[in-house]
mmCIF file of C-alpha atoms in Angstrom:
data_model
loop_
_atom_site.group_PDB
_atom_site.id
_atom_site.type_symbol
_atom_site.label_atom_id
_atom_site.label_comp_id
_atom_site.label_asym_id
_atom_site.label_seq_id
_atom_site.Cartn_x
_atom_site.Cartn_y
_atom_site.Cartn_z
ATOM 1 C CA MET G 19 16.459 -0.035 -0.594
ATOM 2 C CA ILE G 20 14.447 -2.342 -2.823
ATOM 3 C CA VAL G 21 15.526 -5.974 -3.138
ATOM 4 C CA ILE G 22 13.904 -8.341 -5.614
ATOM 5 C CA ASP G 23 14.334 -12.057 -4.912
ATOM 6 C CA ALA G 24 14.332 -13.809 -8.286
ATOM 7 C CA ALA G 25 13.916 -17.187 -6.543
ATOM 8 C CA SER G 26 10.772 -16.095 -4.684
ATOM 9 C CA ALA G 27 7.350 -17.469 -5.589
ATOM 10 C CA VAL G 28 6.068 -13.877 -5.238
ATOM 11 C CA PRO G 29 6.082 -12.137 -8.630
ATOM 12 C CA PRO G 30 8.648 -9.330 -8.969
ATOM 13 C CA PHE G 31 5.987 -6.631 -9.499
ATOM 14 C CA GLU G 32 4.339 -7.662 -6.206
ATOM 15 C CA GLN G 33 7.658 -7.674 -4.359
ATOM 16 C CA LEU G 34 8.315 -4.159 -5.641
ATOM 17 C CA ARG G 35 4.777 -2.947 -4.923
ATOM 18 C CA ALA G 36 4.839 -4.324 -1.381
ATOM 19 C CA GLN G 37 8.251 -2.869 -0.565
ATOM 20 C CA LEU G 38 7.351 0.575 -1.888
ATOM 21 C CA ALA G 39 3.980 0.492 -0.087
ATOM 22 C CA ARG G 40 5.720 -0.409 3.171
ATOM 23 C CA GLN G 41 8.242 2.418 2.736
ATOM 24 C CA ILE G 42 5.410 4.869 2.069
ATOM 25 C CA GLN G 43 3.350 3.666 5.021
ATOM 26 C CA ASP G 44 6.261 3.762 7.475
ATOM 27 C CA HIS G 45 7.284 7.201 6.139
ATOM 28 C CA THR G 46 10.677 6.050 4.858
ATOM 29 C CA LEU G 47 9.393 7.668 1.656
ATOM 30 C CA ALA G 48 7.798 10.964 2.673
ATOM 31 C CA VAL G 49 4.798 12.569 1.025
ATOM 32 C CA GLY G 50 5.988 14.422 -2.053
ATOM 33 C CA THR G 51 9.052 12.258 -2.629
ATOM 34 C CA ARG G 52 9.694 11.808 -6.340
ATOM 35 C CA LEU G 53 10.099 8.161 -7.343
ATOM 36 C CA PRO G 54 12.572 7.043 -9.994
ATOM 37 C CA THR G 55 11.204 6.814 -13.509
ATOM 38 C CA ILE G 56 9.889 3.416 -14.528
ATOM 39 C CA ARG G 57 12.775 2.860 -16.924
ATOM 40 C CA ARG G 58 15.388 3.974 -14.408
ATOM 41 C CA LEU G 59 14.058 1.752 -11.610
ATOM 42 C CA ALA G 60 13.677 -1.179 -14.018
ATOM 43 C CA ALA G 61 17.321 -0.790 -15.091
ATOM 44 C CA ASP G 62 18.511 -0.424 -11.481
ATOM 45 C CA LEU G 63 16.644 -3.567 -10.374
ATOM 46 C CA GLY G 64 17.210 -5.618 -13.523
ATOM 47 C CA LEU G 65 13.485 -5.821 -14.232
ATOM 48 C CA ALA G 66 11.377 -5.229 -17.303
ATOM 49 C CA ALA G 67 9.836 -1.758 -17.540
ATOM 50 C CA ASN G 68 6.369 -3.365 -17.688
ATOM 51 C CA THR G 69 7.023 -5.021 -14.318
ATOM 52 C CA VAL G 70 7.844 -1.703 -12.654
ATOM 53 C CA GLY G 71 4.975 -0.036 -14.514
ATOM 54 C CA ARG G 72 2.509 -2.553 -13.109
ATOM 55 C CA ALA G 73 3.769 -1.981 -9.562
ATOM 56 C CA TYR G 74 3.464 1.800 -10.025
ATOM 57 C CA ARG G 75 -0.084 1.438 -11.451
ATOM 58 C CA GLU G 76 -1.187 -0.642 -8.479
ATOM 59 C CA LEU G 77 0.335 1.857 -6.051
ATOM 60 C CA GLU G 78 -1.459 4.654 -7.877
ATOM 61 C CA GLU G 79 -4.774 2.756 -7.768
ATOM 62 C CA ALA G 80 -4.283 2.342 -4.011
ATOM 63 C CA GLY G 81 -3.733 6.091 -3.671
ATOM 64 C CA LEU G 82 -0.167 5.735 -2.425
ATOM 65 C CA ILE G 83 1.471 7.472 -5.375
ATOM 66 C CA GLU G 84 0.352 9.920 -8.021
ATOM 67 C CA THR G 85 1.735 10.405 -11.482
ATOM 68 C CA ARG G 86 1.944 13.890 -12.906
ATOM 69 C CA ARG G 87 2.262 13.997 -16.657
ATOM 70 C CA ALA G 88 5.808 14.956 -17.685
ATOM 71 C CA ALA G 89 6.820 15.433 -14.032
ATOM 72 C CA GLY G 90 6.989 11.833 -12.806
ATOM 73 C CA SER G 91 5.553 9.792 -9.954
ATOM 74 C CA PHE G 92 5.398 11.078 -6.395
ATOM 75 C CA VAL G 93 4.380 9.745 -2.983
ATOM 76 C CA SER G 94 0.799 10.901 -2.490
ATOM 77 C CA ALA G 95 -0.778 12.474 0.564
ATOM 78 C CA ALA G 96 -3.864 10.346 -0.133
ATOM 79 C CA GLY G 97 -2.247 7.417 1.708
ATOM 80 C CA GLU G 98 -2.370 9.497 4.878
ATOM 81 C CA ASP G 99 -6.054 10.184 4.264
ATOM 82 C CA GLY G 100 -6.641 6.438 4.105
ATOM 83 C CA ARG G 101 -4.853 5.884 7.410
ATOM 84 C CA ALA G 102 -6.980 8.598 9.061
ATOM 85 C CA GLN G 103 -10.131 7.049 7.593
ATOM 86 C CA ALA G 104 -9.138 3.620 8.953
ATOM 87 C CA HIS G 105 -8.518 5.134 12.400
ATOM 88 C CA ARG G 106 -11.978 6.738 12.400
ATOM 89 C CA ALA G 107 -13.571 3.437 11.367
ATOM 90 C CA ALA G 108 -11.697 1.589 14.124
ATOM 91 C CA THR G 109 -12.850 4.126 16.706
ATOM 92 C CA GLU G 110 -16.454 3.726 15.553
ATOM 93 C CA TYR G 111 -16.093 -0.076 15.635
ATOM 94 C CA ALA G 112 -14.696 0.047 19.175
ATOM 95 C CA ALA G 113 -17.698 2.124 20.279
ATOM 96 C CA VAL G 114 -20.110 -0.431 18.758
ATOM 97 C CA ILE G 115 -18.265 -3.304 20.450
ATOM 98 C CA ALA G 116 -18.462 -1.565 23.819
ATOM 99 C CA ARG G 117 -22.137 -0.702 23.313
ATOM 100 C CA VAL G 118 -23.182 -4.296 22.483
ATOM 101 C CA GLY G 119 -20.919 -5.849 25.106
ATOM 102 C CA ILE G 120 -18.651 -7.980 22.916
ATOM 103 C CA ASP G 121 -15.377 -9.074 24.491
ATOM 104 C CA PRO G 122 -12.279 -7.342 22.968
ATOM 105 C CA ASP G 123 -10.724 -10.696 22.009
ATOM 106 C CA GLU G 124 -13.901 -11.654 20.134
ATOM 107 C CA ALA G 125 -13.949 -8.215 18.483
ATOM 108 C CA LEU G 126 -10.410 -8.799 17.192
ATOM 109 C CA ARG G 127 -11.402 -12.244 15.858
ATOM 110 C CA ILE G 128 -14.280 -10.592 13.995
ATOM 111 C CA VAL G 129 -11.904 -8.074 12.439
ATOM 112 C CA ARG G 130 -9.364 -10.740 11.468
ATOM 113 C CA ALA G 131 -12.108 -12.790 9.833
ATOM 114 C CA ALA G 132 -13.366 -9.753 7.937
ATOM 115 C CA LEU G 133 -9.867 -8.899 6.741
ATOM 116 C CA THR G 134 -9.292 -12.389 5.373
ATOM 117 C CA THR G 135 -12.713 -12.953 3.802
ATOM 118 C CA THR G 136 -13.755 -9.528 2.512
ATOM 119 C CA PRO G 137 -12.469 -8.687 -0.956
ATOM 120 C CA THR G 138 -10.472 -5.483 -1.080
ATOM 121 C CA PRO G 139 -12.420 -2.853 -3.019
ATOM 122 C CA ALA G 140 -10.699 -1.173 -5.946
ATOM 123 C CA LEU G 141 -9.778 2.404 -5.168
#
């Protein structure tokens, strides 16, 4: 269930994007699930079609959904590929940390700093 808080400082498209991304990542929305059309979801949520369209575009750019011409938008398997890639990178990072002798708490601080200061690349 998607809930948009009109009183929130977070723009509606971002609320929608974040909620759909979370549902995809926690498998509430399974790979292959067809999403409502932009117009249908906009009407259901009381949003402008452009607002829903922007959320869908950002999800597509992140690889979480794919749009098939004349068929609609679907949850993509590419999001799973990203999770597997992140797991491999974390395993490699853990090996480096062990090899150079950095304390696990310090390693986590390094990761947190990188996550907050490194711009997210466009996919």
